[in-house]
Coordinates of C-alpha atoms in Angstrom, one line a residue:
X1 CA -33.4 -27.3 -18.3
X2 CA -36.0 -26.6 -15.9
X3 CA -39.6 -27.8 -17.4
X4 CA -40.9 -24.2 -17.9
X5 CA -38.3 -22.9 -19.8
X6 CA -38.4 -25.7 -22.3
X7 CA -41.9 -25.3 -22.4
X8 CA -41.4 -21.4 -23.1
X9 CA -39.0 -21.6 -25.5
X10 CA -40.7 -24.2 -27.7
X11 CA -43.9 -21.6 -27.7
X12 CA -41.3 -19.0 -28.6
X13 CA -40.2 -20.6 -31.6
X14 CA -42.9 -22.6 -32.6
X15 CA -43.3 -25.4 -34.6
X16 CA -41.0 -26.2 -37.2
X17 CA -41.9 -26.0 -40.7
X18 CA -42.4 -29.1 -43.3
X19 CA -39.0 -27.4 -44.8
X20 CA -37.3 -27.7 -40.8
X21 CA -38.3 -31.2 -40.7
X22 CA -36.7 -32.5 -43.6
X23 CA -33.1 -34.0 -43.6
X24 CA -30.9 -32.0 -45.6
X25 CA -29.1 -34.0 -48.5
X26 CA -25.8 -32.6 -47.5
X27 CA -25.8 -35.1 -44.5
X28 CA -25.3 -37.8 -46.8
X29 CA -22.3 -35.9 -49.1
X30 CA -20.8 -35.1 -45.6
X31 CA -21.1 -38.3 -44.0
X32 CA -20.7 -40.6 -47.3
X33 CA -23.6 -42.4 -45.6
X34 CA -27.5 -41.9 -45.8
X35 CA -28.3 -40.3 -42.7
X36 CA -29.6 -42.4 -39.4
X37 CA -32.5 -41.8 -37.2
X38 CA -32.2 -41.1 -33.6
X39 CA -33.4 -44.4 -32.8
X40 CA -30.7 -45.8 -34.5
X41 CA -27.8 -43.8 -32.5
X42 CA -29.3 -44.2 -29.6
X43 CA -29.1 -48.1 -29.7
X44 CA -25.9 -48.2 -30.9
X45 CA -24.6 -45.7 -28.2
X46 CA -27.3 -46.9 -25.3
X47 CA -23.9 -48.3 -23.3
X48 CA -22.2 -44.8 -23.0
X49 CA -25.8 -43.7 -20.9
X50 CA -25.7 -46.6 -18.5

């Protein structure tokens, strides 16, 4: 997306609530595995972007 229309629709939705922010516990049940940051998929998945 073109810079100004991320920019827009981030001031169009604001910023996410505490409640937004937080992981739901759900990912675990689904996944049987505590949930992973983004750092953490993006190293293990770095060699599909290269």
């Amino acid at each position: 997306m073109p810079e100004p229309v991320v920019e827009t629709t981030l001031g169009a939705l604001g910023a996410p609530s505490t409640a937004e922010q937080r992981v739901s516990p759900d990912v675990e049940r689904l996944l049987s595995r505590p949930p992973r940051t983004f750092a953490e998929w993006a190293t293990r998945n770095i060699a599909a972007f290269k």
